[in-house]
Coordinates of C-alpha atoms (C1' of nucleotides) in Angstrom, one line a residue:
Chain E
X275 CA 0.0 0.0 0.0
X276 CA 2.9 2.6 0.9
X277 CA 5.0 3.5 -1.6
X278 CA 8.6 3.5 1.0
X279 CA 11.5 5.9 0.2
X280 CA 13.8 3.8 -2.0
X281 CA 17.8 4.3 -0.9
X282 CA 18.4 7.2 -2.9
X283 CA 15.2 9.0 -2.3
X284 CA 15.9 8.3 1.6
X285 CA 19.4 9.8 1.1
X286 CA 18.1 13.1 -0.5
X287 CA 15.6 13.7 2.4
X288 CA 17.8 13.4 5.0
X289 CA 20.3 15.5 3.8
X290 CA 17.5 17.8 2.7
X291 CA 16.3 17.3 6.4
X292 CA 19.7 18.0 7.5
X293 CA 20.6 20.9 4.8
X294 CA 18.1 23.0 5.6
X295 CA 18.3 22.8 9.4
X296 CA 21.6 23.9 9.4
X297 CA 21.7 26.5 7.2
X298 CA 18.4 27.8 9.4
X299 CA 20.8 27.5 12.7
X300 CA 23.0 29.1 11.0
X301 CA 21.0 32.3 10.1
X302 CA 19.4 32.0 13.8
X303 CA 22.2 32.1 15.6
X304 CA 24.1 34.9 13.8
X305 CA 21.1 37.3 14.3
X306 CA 20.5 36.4 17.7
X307 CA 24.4 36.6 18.5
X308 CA 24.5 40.1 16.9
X309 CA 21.4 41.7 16.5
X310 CA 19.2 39.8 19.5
X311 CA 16.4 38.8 17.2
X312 CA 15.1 35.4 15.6
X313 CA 15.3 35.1 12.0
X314 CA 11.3 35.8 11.8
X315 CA 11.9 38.8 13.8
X316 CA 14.0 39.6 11.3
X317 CA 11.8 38.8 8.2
X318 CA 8.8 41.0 9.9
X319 CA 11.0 44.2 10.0
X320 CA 12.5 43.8 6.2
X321 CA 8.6 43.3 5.3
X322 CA 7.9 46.4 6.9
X323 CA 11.2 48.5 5.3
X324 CA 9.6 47.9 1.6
X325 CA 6.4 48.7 2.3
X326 CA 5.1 52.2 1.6
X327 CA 5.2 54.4 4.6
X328 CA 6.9 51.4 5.9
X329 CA 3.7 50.2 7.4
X330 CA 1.2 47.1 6.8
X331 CA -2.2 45.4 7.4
X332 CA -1.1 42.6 9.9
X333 CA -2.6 40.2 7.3
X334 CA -0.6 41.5 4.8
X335 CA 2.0 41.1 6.8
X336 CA 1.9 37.8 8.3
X337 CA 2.0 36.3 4.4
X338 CA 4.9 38.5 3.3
X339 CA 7.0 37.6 6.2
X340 CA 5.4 33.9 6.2
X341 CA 4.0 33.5 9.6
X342 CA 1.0 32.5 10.9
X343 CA -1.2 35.5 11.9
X344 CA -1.1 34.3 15.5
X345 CA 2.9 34.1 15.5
X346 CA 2.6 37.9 14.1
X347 CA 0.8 39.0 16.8
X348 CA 2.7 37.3 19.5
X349 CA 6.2 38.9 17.5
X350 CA 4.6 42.2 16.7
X351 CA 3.5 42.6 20.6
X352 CA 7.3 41.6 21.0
X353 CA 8.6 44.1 19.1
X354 CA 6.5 47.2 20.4
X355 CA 7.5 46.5 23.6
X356 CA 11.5 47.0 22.1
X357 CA 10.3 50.0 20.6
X358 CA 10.6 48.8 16.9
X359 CA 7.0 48.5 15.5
X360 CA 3.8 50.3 16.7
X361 CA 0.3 49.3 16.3
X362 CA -2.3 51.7 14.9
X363 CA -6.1 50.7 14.8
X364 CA -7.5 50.9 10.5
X365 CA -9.7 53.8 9.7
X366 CA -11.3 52.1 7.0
X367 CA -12.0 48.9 8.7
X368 CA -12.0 49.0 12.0
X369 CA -11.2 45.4 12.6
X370 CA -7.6 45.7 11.3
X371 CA -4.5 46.9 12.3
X372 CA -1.6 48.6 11.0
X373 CA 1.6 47.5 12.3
X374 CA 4.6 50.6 11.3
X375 CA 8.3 50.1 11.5
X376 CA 9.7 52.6 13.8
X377 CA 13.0 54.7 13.1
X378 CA 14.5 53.0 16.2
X379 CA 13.1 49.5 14.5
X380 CA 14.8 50.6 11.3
X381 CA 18.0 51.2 12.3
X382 CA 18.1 48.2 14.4
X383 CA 17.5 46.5 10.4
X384 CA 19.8 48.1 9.3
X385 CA 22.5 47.7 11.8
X386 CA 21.4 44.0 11.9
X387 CA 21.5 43.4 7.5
X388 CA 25.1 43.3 7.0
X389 CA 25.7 40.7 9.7
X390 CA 23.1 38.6 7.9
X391 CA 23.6 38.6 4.9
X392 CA 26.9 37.8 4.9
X393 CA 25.8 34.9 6.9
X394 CA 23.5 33.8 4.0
X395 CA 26.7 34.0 2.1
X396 CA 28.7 31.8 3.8
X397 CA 26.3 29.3 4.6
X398 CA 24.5 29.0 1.1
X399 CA 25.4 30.6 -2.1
X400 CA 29.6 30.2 -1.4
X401 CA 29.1 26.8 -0.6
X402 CA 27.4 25.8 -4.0
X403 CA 28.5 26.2 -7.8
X404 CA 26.6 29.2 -9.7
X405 CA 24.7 26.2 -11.9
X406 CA 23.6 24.7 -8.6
X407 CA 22.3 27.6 -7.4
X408 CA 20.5 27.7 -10.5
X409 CA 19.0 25.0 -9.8
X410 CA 18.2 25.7 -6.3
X411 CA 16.1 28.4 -7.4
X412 CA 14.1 26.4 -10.0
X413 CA 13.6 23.9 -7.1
X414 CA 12.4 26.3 -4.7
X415 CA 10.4 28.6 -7.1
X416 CA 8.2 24.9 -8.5
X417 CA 8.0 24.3 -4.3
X418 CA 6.9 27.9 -3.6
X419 CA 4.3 27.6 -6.2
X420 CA 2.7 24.4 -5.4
X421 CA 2.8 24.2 -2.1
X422 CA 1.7 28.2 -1.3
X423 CA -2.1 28.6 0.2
Chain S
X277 CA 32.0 47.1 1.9
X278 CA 28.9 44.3 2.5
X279 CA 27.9 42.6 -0.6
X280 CA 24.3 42.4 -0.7
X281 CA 22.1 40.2 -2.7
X282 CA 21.4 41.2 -6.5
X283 CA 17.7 40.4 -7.8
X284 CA 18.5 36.8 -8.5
X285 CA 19.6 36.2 -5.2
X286 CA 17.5 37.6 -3.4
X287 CA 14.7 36.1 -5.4
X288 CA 16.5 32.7 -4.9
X289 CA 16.9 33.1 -1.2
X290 CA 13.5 34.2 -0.5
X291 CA 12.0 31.1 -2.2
X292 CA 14.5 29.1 -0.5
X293 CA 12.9 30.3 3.1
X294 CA 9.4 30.1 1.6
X295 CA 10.1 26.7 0.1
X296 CA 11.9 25.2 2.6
X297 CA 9.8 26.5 5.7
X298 CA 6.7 24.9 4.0
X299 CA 7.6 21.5 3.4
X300 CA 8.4 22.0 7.2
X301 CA 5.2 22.8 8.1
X302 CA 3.7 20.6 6.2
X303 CA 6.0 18.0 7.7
X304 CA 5.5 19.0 11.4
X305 CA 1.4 19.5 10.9
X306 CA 0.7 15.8 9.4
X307 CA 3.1 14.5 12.4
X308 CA 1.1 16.3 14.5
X309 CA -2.5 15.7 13.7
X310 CA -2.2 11.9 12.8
X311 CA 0.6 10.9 15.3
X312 CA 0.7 13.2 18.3
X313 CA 4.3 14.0 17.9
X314 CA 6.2 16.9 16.1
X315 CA 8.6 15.7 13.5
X316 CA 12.0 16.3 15.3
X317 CA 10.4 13.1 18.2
X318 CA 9.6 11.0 14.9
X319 CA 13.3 11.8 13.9
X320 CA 14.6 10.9 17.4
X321 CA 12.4 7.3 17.5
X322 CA 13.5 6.9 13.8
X323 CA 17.3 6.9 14.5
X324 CA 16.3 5.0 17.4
X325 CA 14.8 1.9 15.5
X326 CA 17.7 1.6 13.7
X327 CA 20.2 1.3 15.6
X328 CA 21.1 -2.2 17.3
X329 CA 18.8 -3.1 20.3
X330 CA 16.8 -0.1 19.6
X331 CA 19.3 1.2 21.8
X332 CA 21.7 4.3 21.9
X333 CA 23.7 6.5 23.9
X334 CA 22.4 10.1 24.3
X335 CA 25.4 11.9 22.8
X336 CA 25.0 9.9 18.9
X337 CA 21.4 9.6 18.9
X338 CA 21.8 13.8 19.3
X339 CA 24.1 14.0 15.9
X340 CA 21.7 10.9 14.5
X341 CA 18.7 12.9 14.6
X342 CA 20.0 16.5 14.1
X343 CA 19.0 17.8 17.8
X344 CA 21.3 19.1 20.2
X345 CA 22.0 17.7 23.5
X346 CA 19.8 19.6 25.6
X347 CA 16.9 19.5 23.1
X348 CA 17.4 15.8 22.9
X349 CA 17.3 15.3 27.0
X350 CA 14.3 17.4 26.8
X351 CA 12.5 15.0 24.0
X352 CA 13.8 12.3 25.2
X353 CA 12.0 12.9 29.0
X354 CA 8.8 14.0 27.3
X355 CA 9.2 10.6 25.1
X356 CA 9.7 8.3 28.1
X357 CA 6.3 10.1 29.7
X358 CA 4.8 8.4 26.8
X359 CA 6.2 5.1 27.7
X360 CA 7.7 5.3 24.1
X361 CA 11.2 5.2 25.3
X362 CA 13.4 4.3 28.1
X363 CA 16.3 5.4 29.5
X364 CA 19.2 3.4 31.6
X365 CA 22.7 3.9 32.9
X366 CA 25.9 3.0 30.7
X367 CA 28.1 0.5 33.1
X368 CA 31.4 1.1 31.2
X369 CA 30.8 5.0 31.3
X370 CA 28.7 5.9 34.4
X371 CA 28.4 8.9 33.1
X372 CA 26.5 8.2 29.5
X373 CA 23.3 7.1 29.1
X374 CA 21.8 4.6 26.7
X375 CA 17.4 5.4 25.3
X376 CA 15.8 2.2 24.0
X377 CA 13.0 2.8 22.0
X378 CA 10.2 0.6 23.9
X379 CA 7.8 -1.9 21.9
X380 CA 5.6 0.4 22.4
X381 CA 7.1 3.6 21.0
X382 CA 8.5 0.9 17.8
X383 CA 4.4 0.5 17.2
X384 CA 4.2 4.3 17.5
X385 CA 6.6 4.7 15.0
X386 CA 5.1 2.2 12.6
X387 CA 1.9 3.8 13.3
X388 CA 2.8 7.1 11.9
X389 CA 5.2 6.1 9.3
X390 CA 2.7 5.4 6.1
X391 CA 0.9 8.9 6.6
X392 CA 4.4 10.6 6.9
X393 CA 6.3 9.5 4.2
X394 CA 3.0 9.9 2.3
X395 CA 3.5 13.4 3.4
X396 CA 7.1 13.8 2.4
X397 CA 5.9 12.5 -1.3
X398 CA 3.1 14.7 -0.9
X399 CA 5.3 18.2 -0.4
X400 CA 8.6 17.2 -2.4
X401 CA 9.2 14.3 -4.5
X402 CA 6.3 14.3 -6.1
X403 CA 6.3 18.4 -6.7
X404 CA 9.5 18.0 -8.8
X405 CA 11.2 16.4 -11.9
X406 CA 13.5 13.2 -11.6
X407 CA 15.9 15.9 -12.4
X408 CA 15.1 18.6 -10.1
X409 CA 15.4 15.6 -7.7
X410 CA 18.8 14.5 -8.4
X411 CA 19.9 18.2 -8.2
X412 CA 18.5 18.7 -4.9
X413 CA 20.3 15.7 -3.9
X414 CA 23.5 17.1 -4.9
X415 CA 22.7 20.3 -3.5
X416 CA 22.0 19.4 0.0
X417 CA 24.9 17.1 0.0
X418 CA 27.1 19.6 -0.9
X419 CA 25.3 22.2 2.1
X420 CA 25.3 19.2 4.2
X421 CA 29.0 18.3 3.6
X422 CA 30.0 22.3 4.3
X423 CA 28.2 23.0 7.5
X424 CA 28.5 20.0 8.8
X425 CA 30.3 20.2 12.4
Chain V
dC113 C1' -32.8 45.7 8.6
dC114 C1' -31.8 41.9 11.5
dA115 C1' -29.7 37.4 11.9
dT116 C1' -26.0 34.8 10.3
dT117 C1' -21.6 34.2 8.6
dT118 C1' -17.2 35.7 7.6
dT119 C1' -13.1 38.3 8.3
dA120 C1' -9.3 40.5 11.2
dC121 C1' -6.9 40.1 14.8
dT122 C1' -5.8 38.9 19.8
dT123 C1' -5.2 36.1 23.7
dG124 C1' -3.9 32.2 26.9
dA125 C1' -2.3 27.8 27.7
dA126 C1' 0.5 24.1 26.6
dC127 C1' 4.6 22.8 24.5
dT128 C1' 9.2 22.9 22.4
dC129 C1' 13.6 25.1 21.9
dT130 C1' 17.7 27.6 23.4
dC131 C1' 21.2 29.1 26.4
dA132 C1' 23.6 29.0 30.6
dT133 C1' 24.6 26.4 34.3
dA134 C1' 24.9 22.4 37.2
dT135 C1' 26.2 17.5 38.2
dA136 C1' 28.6 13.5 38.0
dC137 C1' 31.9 10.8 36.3
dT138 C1' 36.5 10.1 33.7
dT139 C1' 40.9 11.1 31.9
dA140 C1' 45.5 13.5 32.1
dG141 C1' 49.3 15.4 34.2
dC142 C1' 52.5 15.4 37.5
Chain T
dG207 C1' 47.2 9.1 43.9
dC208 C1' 45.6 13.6 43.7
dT209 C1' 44.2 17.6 41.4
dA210 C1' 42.9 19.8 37.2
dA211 C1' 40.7 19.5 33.0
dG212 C1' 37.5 17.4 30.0
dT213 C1' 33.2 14.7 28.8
dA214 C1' 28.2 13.1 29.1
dT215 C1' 24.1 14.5 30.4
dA216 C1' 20.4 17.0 33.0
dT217 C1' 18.0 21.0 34.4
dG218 C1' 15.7 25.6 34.8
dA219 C1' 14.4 29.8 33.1
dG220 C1' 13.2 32.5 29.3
dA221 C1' 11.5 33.0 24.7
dG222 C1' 9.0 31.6 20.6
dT223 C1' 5.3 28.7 18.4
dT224 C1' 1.0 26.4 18.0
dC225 C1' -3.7 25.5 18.7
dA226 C1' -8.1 26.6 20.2
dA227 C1' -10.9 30.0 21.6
dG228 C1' -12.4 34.7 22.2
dT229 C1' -13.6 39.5 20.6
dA230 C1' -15.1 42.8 17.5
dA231 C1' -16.4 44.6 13.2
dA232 C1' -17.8 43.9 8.3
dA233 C1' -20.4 41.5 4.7
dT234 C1' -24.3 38.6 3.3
dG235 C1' -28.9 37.5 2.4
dG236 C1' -33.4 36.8 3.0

DNA sequence: CCATTTTACTTGAACTCTCATATACTTAGC
DNA sequence: GCTAAGTATATGAGAGTTCAAGTAAAATGG
Protein backbone atom coordinates (compact mmCIF):
# COMPACT_ATOMS: atom_id res chain seq x y z
CA UNK A 1 0.00 0.00 0.00
CA UNK A 2 2.87 2.64 0.88
CA UNK A 3 5.01 3.47 -1.61
CA UNK A 4 8.55 3.46 0.95
CA UNK A 5 11.48 5.90 0.16
CA UNK A 6 13.79 3.78 -1.96
CA UNK A 7 17.77 4.33 -0.87
CA UNK A 8 18.39 7.22 -2.95
CA UNK A 9 15.25 9.04 -2.30
CA UNK A 10 15.91 8.28 1.56
CA UNK A 11 19.39 9.84 1.08
CA UNK A 12 18.10 13.12 -0.45
CA UNK A 13 15.61 13.70 2.42
CA UNK A 14 17.78 13.38 5.01
CA UNK A 15 20.27 15.50 3.76
CA UNK A 16 17.53 17.77 2.70
CA UNK A 17 16.33 17.25 6.43
CA UNK A 18 19.69 17.96 7.50
CA UNK A 19 20.57 20.89 4.78
CA UNK A 20 18.12 23.00 5.62
CA UNK A 21 18.27 22.78 9.35
CA UNK A 22 21.57 23.91 9.38
CA UNK A 23 21.67 26.46 7.21
CA UNK A 24 18.38 27.80 9.41
CA UNK A 25 20.78 27.47 12.66
CA UNK A 26 23.04 29.06 11.01
CA UNK A 27 21.04 32.28 10.10
CA UNK A 28 19.37 31.98 13.77
CA UNK A 29 22.16 32.06 15.64
CA UNK A 30 24.13 34.93 13.84
CA UNK A 31 21.06 37.29 14.33
CA UNK A 32 20.49 36.38 17.72
CA UNK A 33 24.40 36.64 18.47
CA UNK A 34 24.51 40.06 16.85
CA UNK A 35 21.37 41.65 16.46
CA UNK A 36 19.22 39.79 19.49
CA UNK A 37 16.39 38.81 17.16
CA UNK A 38 15.07 35.41 15.57
CA UNK A 39 15.31 35.10 11.99
CA UNK A 40 11.26 35.77 11.77
CA UNK A 41 11.95 38.84 13.81
CA UNK A 42 13.98 39.55 11.25
CA UNK A 43 11.82 38.85 8.18
CA UNK A 44 8.82 41.03 9.87
CA UNK A 45 11.01 44.21 9.96
CA UNK A 46 12.46 43.81 6.16
CA UNK A 47 8.63 43.26 5.27
CA UNK A 48 7.90 46.40 6.91
CA UNK A 49 11.17 48.55 5.33
CA UNK A 50 9.65 47.94 1.59
CA UNK A 51 6.36 48.73 2.33
CA UNK A 52 5.11 52.19 1.61
CA UNK A 53 5.22 54.42 4.61
CA UNK A 54 6.87 51.39 5.90
CA UNK A 55 3.72 50.15 7.45
CA UNK A 56 1.21 47.09 6.76
CA UNK A 57 -2.18 45.39 7.44
CA UNK A 58 -1.11 42.59 9.88
CA UNK A 59 -2.65 40.18 7.27
CA UNK A 60 -0.60 41.49 4.77
CA UNK A 61 2.00 41.10 6.85
CA UNK A 62 1.89 37.78 8.30
CA UNK A 63 1.99 36.25 4.38
CA UNK A 64 4.94 38.49 3.31
CA UNK A 65 6.97 37.61 6.18
CA UNK A 66 5.42 33.92 6.19
CA UNK A 67 3.99 33.49 9.59
CA UNK A 68 0.96 32.46 10.88
CA UNK A 69 -1.17 35.54 11.91
CA UNK A 70 -1.12 34.25 15.50
CA UNK A 71 2.86 34.06 15.55
CA UNK A 72 2.57 37.89 14.08
CA UNK A 73 0.80 39.01 16.82
CA UNK A 74 2.68 37.25 19.53
CA UNK A 75 6.24 38.91 17.51
CA UNK A 76 4.59 42.21 16.71
CA UNK A 77 3.54 42.57 20.61
CA UNK A 78 7.26 41.60 21.05
CA UNK A 79 8.63 44.06 19.09
CA UNK A 80 6.48 47.21 20.35
CA UNK A 81 7.54 46.48 23.56
CA UNK A 82 11.46 46.98 22.11
CA UNK A 83 10.31 50.04 20.63
CA UNK A 84 10.59 48.80 16.89
CA UNK A 85 6.97 48.47 15.51
CA UNK A 86 3.76 50.33 16.67
CA UNK A 87 0.28 49.28 16.29
CA UNK A 88 -2.35 51.73 14.92
CA UNK A 89 -6.14 50.70 14.77
CA UNK A 90 -7.47 50.90 10.47
CA UNK A 91 -9.67 53.75 9.70
CA UNK A 92 -11.30 52.13 6.97
CA UNK A 93 -12.01 48.87 8.71
CA UNK A 94 -12.04 49.03 11.97
CA UNK A 95 -11.20 45.39 12.58
CA UNK A 96 -7.64 45.75 11.32
CA UNK A 97 -4.53 46.90 12.34
CA UNK A 98 -1.63 48.60 10.97
CA UNK A 99 1.61 47.51 12.29
CA UNK A 100 4.64 50.56 11.34
CA UNK A 101 8.27 50.06 11.48
CA UNK A 102 9.72 52.57 13.77
CA UNK A 103 13.04 54.72 13.06
CA UNK A 104 14.52 52.99 16.20
CA UNK A 105 13.10 49.54 14.52
CA UNK A 106 14.77 50.56 11.28
CA UNK A 107 18.01 51.19 12.29
CA UNK A 108 18.08 48.20 14.44
CA UNK A 109 17.55 46.50 10.38
CA UNK A 110 19.82 48.13 9.30
CA UNK A 111 22.53 47.70 11.81
CA UNK A 112 21.43 43.95 11.85
CA UNK A 113 21.49 43.41 7.54
CA UNK A 114 25.13 43.34 7.03
CA UNK A 115 25.69 40.74 9.66
CA UNK A 116 23.08 38.64 7.95
CA UNK A 117 23.56 38.63 4.90
CA UNK A 118 26.89 37.84 4.89
CA UNK A 119 25.80 34.85 6.89
CA UNK A 120 23.50 33.79 3.99
CA UNK A 121 26.65 33.97 2.07
CA UNK A 122 28.75 31.83 3.77
CA UNK A 123 26.28 29.27 4.64
CA UNK A 124 24.47 28.97 1.14
CA UNK A 125 25.40 30.60 -2.09
CA UNK A 126 29.57 30.24 -1.42
CA UNK A 127 29.11 26.81 -0.57
CA UNK A 128 27.39 25.83 -4.00
CA UNK A 129 28.50 26.25 -7.75
CA UNK A 130 26.58 29.23 -9.72
CA UNK A 131 24.73 26.22 -11.85
CA UNK A 132 23.64 24.72 -8.56
CA UNK A 133 22.34 27.61 -7.43
CA UNK A 134 20.53 27.74 -10.50
CA UNK A 135 18.97 24.95 -9.85
CA UNK A 136 18.19 25.66 -6.25
CA UNK A 137 16.13 28.45 -7.45
CA UNK A 138 14.12 26.40 -9.96
CA UNK A 139 13.61 23.92 -7.06
CA UNK A 140 12.44 26.26 -4.67
CA UNK A 141 10.35 28.55 -7.15
CA UNK A 142 8.24 24.92 -8.50
CA UNK A 143 7.96 24.29 -4.32
CA UNK A 144 6.85 27.88 -3.65
CA UNK A 145 4.33 27.59 -6.15
CA UNK A 146 2.71 24.36 -5.42
CA UNK A 147 2.76 24.16 -2.08
CA UNK A 148 1.68 28.15 -1.29
CA UNK A 149 -2.15 28.63 0.17
CA UNK B 1 31.99 47.09 1.95
CA UNK B 2 28.87 44.25 2.49
CA UNK B 3 27.91 42.59 -0.55
CA UNK B 4 24.27 42.41 -0.70
CA UNK B 5 22.14 40.17 -2.68
CA UNK B 6 21.44 41.16 -6.51
CA UNK B 7 17.73 40.38 -7.81
CA UNK B 8 18.46 36.83 -8.55
CA UNK B 9 19.57 36.24 -5.24
CA UNK B 10 17.54 37.63 -3.40
CA UNK B 11 14.70 36.10 -5.44
CA UNK B 12 16.48 32.73 -4.87
CA UNK B 13 16.87 33.13 -1.23
CA UNK B 14 13.46 34.16 -0.53
CA UNK B 15 11.95 31.11 -2.22
CA UNK B 16 14.53 29.07 -0.52
CA UNK B 17 12.92 30.32 3.08
CA UNK B 18 9.45 30.14 1.64
CA UNK B 19 10.08 26.66 0.09
CA UNK B 20 11.92 25.23 2.64
CA UNK B 21 9.77 26.50 5.69
CA UNK B 22 6.69 24.88 3.96
CA UNK B 23 7.64 21.55 3.45
CA UNK B 24 8.43 22.00 7.21
CA UNK B 25 5.22 22.84 8.13
CA UNK B 26 3.66 20.62 6.17
CA UNK B 27 5.99 17.97 7.73
CA UNK B 28 5.45 19.01 11.37
CA UNK B 29 1.39 19.48 10.93
CA UNK B 30 0.74 15.83 9.43
CA UNK B 31 3.05 14.47 12.40
CA UNK B 32 1.07 16.33 14.52
CA UNK B 33 -2.53 15.72 13.72
CA UNK B 34 -2.22 11.88 12.77
CA UNK B 35 0.60 10.86 15.33
CA UNK B 36 0.72 13.20 18.27
CA UNK B 37 4.31 14.05 17.91
CA UNK B 38 6.21 16.91 16.13
CA UNK B 39 8.65 15.67 13.54
CA UNK B 40 12.03 16.29 15.34
CA UNK B 41 10.44 13.09 18.23
CA UNK B 42 9.64 11.04 14.92
CA UNK B 43 13.25 11.78 13.86
CA UNK B 44 14.63 10.86 17.39
CA UNK B 45 12.40 7.25 17.49
CA UNK B 46 13.47 6.88 13.76
CA UNK B 47 17.35 6.86 14.54
CA UNK B 48 16.31 5.02 17.37
CA UNK B 49 14.81 1.92 15.53
CA UNK B 50 17.67 1.63 13.67
CA UNK B 51 20.19 1.28 15.63
CA UNK B 52 21.11 -2.15 17.29
CA UNK B 53 18.79 -3.05 20.34
CA UNK B 54 16.78 -0.06 19.62
CA UNK B 55 19.29 1.24 21.83
CA UNK B 56 21.75 4.34 21.87
CA UNK B 57 23.72 6.53 23.93
CA UNK B 58 22.42 10.09 24.33
CA UNK B 59 25.37 11.87 22.83
CA UNK B 60 24.97 9.93 18.95
CA UNK B 61 21.38 9.60 18.91
CA UNK B 62 21.84 13.82 19.27
CA UNK B 63 24.12 14.02 15.91
CA UNK B 64 21.75 10.93 14.51
CA UNK B 65 18.66 12.93 14.59
CA UNK B 66 19.97 16.45 14.13
CA UNK B 67 18.98 17.80 17.83
CA UNK B 68 21.33 19.11 20.19
CA UNK B 69 22.01 17.71 23.47
CA UNK B 70 19.83 19.56 25.57
CA UNK B 71 16.91 19.45 23.06
CA UNK B 72 17.39 15.83 22.92
CA UNK B 73 17.27 15.32 27.01
CA UNK B 74 14.25 17.40 26.81
CA UNK B 75 12.54 15.02 24.00
CA UNK B 76 13.77 12.29 25.21
CA UNK B 77 12.03 12.87 28.97
CA UNK B 78 8.81 14.02 27.33
CA UNK B 79 9.22 10.62 25.09
CA UNK B 80 9.68 8.31 28.08
CA UNK B 81 6.35 10.09 29.67
CA UNK B 82 4.80 8.41 26.81
CA UNK B 83 6.18 5.11 27.71
CA UNK B 84 7.67 5.34 24.10
CA UNK B 85 11.20 5.18 25.31
CA UNK B 86 13.37 4.28 28.06
CA UNK B 87 16.29 5.41 29.51
CA UNK B 88 19.16 3.35 31.63
CA UNK B 89 22.67 3.87 32.93
CA UNK B 90 25.88 2.96 30.72
CA UNK B 91 28.06 0.47 33.13
CA UNK B 92 31.38 1.08 31.17
CA UNK B 93 30.80 5.05 31.33
CA UNK B 94 28.71 5.89 34.37
CA UNK B 95 28.36 8.85 33.12
CA UNK B 96 26.55 8.19 29.51
CA UNK B 97 23.29 7.09 29.07
CA UNK B 98 21.81 4.63 26.67
CA UNK B 99 17.42 5.39 25.34
CA UNK B 100 15.78 2.21 23.96
CA UNK B 101 13.04 2.85 22.01
CA UNK B 102 10.18 0.57 23.94
CA UNK B 103 7.78 -1.89 21.92
CA UNK B 104 5.59 0.43 22.43
CA UNK B 105 7.11 3.56 21.04
CA UNK B 106 8.54 0.90 17.77
CA UNK B 107 4.42 0.52 17.19
CA UNK B 108 4.19 4.27 17.53
CA UNK B 109 6.58 4.66 14.95
CA UNK B 110 5.13 2.20 12.55
CA UNK B 111 1.88 3.78 13.30
CA UNK B 112 2.76 7.07 11.89
CA UNK B 113 5.24 6.10 9.26
CA UNK B 114 2.65 5.40 6.14
CA UNK B 115 0.88 8.94 6.64
CA UNK B 116 4.43 10.63 6.87
CA UNK B 117 6.29 9.54 4.25
CA UNK B 118 2.97 9.92 2.26
CA UNK B 119 3.50 13.43 3.43
CA UNK B 120 7.07 13.75 2.43
CA UNK B 121 5.86 12.46 -1.25
CA UNK B 122 3.15 14.67 -0.90
CA UNK B 123 5.29 18.18 -0.38
CA UNK B 124 8.60 17.23 -2.43
CA UNK B 125 9.19 14.27 -4.49
CA UNK B 126 6.34 14.29 -6.11
CA UNK B 127 6.28 18.42 -6.74
CA UNK B 128 9.52 18.00 -8.75
CA UNK B 129 11.16 16.36 -11.88
CA UNK B 130 13.50 13.21 -11.56
CA UNK B 131 15.92 15.87 -12.38
CA UNK B 132 15.12 18.65 -10.06
CA UNK B 133 15.41 15.60 -7.65
CA UNK B 134 18.81 14.54 -8.39
CA UNK B 135 19.94 18.19 -8.24
CA UNK B 136 18.50 18.72 -4.93
CA UNK B 137 20.34 15.70 -3.94
CA UNK B 138 23.48 17.08 -4.92
CA UNK B 139 22.72 20.35 -3.53
CA UNK B 140 22.00 19.43 0.04
CA UNK B 141 24.86 17.07 -0.01
CA UNK B 142 27.15 19.64 -0.86
CA UNK B 143 25.31 22.20 2.11
CA UNK B 144 25.35 19.16 4.23
CA UNK B 145 28.99 18.34 3.64
CA UNK B 146 29.99 22.29 4.31
CA UNK B 147 28.22 22.96 7.49
CA UNK B 148 28.54 20.00 8.78
CA UNK B 149 30.35 20.22 12.44
C1' DC C 1 -32.77 45.73 8.64
C1' DC C 2 -31.83 41.92 11.46
C1' DA C 3 -29.66 37.45 11.92
C1' DT C 4 -26.00 34.82 10.27
C1' DT C 5 -21.64 34.15 8.55
C1' DT C 6 -17.21 35.66 7.60
C1' DT C 7 -13.08 38.32 8.33
C1' DA C 8 -9.31 40.48 11.17
C1' DC C 9 -6.94 40.13 14.85
C1' DT C 10 -5.80 38.88 19.85
C1' DT C 11 -5.20 36.05 23.75
C1' DG C 12 -3.89 32.20 26.94
C1' DA C 13 -2.28 27.84 27.75
C1' DA C 14 0.53 24.10 26.56
C1' DC C 15 4.55 22.76 24.49
C1' DT C 16 9.19 22.95 22.41
C1' DC C 17 13.64 25.07 21.95
C1' DT C 18 17.74 27.59 23.38
C1' DC C 19 21.17 29.12 26.42
C1' DA C 20 23.58 29.04 30.57
C1' DT C 21 24.56 26.44 34.27
C1' DA C 22 24.91 22.39 37.22
C1' DT C 23 26.19 17.54 38.22
C1' DA C 24 28.58 13.48 37.98
C1' DC C 25 31.92 10.83 36.27
C1' DT C 26 36.49 10.10 33.68
C1' DT C 27 40.93 11.13 31.93
C1' DA C 28 45.48 13.55 32.15
C1' DG C 29 49.32 15.44 34.18
C1' DC C 30 52.54 15.44 37.54
C1' DG D 1 47.15 9.08 43.93
C1' DC D 2 45.57 13.58 43.75
C1' DT D 3 44.17 17.56 41.44
C1' DA D 4 42.86 19.84 37.16
C1' DA D 5 40.67 19.52 32.95
C1' DG D 6 37.48 17.40 30.04
C1' DT D 7 33.23 14.66 28.79
C1' DA D 8 28.24 13.12 29.11
C1' DT D 9 24.11 14.48 30.36
C1' DA D 10 20.42 17.01 32.98
C1' DT D 11 17.98 20.97 34.42
C1' DG D 12 15.67 25.58 34.80
C1' DA D 13 14.43 29.81 33.10
C1' DG D 14 13.15 32.53 29.34
C1' DA D 15 11.50 33.00 24.75
C1' DG D 16 8.96 31.60 20.61
C1' DT D 17 5.33 28.71 18.43
C1' DT D 18 0.97 26.43 17.98
C1' DC D 19 -3.69 25.55 18.68
C1' DA D 20 -8.11 26.57 20.22
C1' DA D 21 -10.94 29.95 21.65
C1' DG D 22 -12.40 34.74 22.15
C1' DT D 23 -13.65 39.54 20.59
C1' DA D 24 -15.08 42.81 17.49
C1' DA D 25 -16.39 44.62 13.21
C1' DA D 26 -17.81 43.92 8.34
C1' DA D 27 -20.40 41.54 4.74
C1' DT D 28 -24.26 38.63 3.27
C1' DG D 29 -28.91 37.46 2.39
C1' DG D 30 -33.41 36.77 3.02
Amino acid sequence: MTRWLDDDEQRTWRDFLAATQLVNEALDRQLQREAGMPHTYYMILVALSEAPERSMRMSELAARAQSSQSRLSHAVARLEERGWVRRHRCDSDRRGNYAVLTTEGFAALAAAAPGHVAEVRRSLFDVLTPEQVGHLAEICAALRNTLEQ
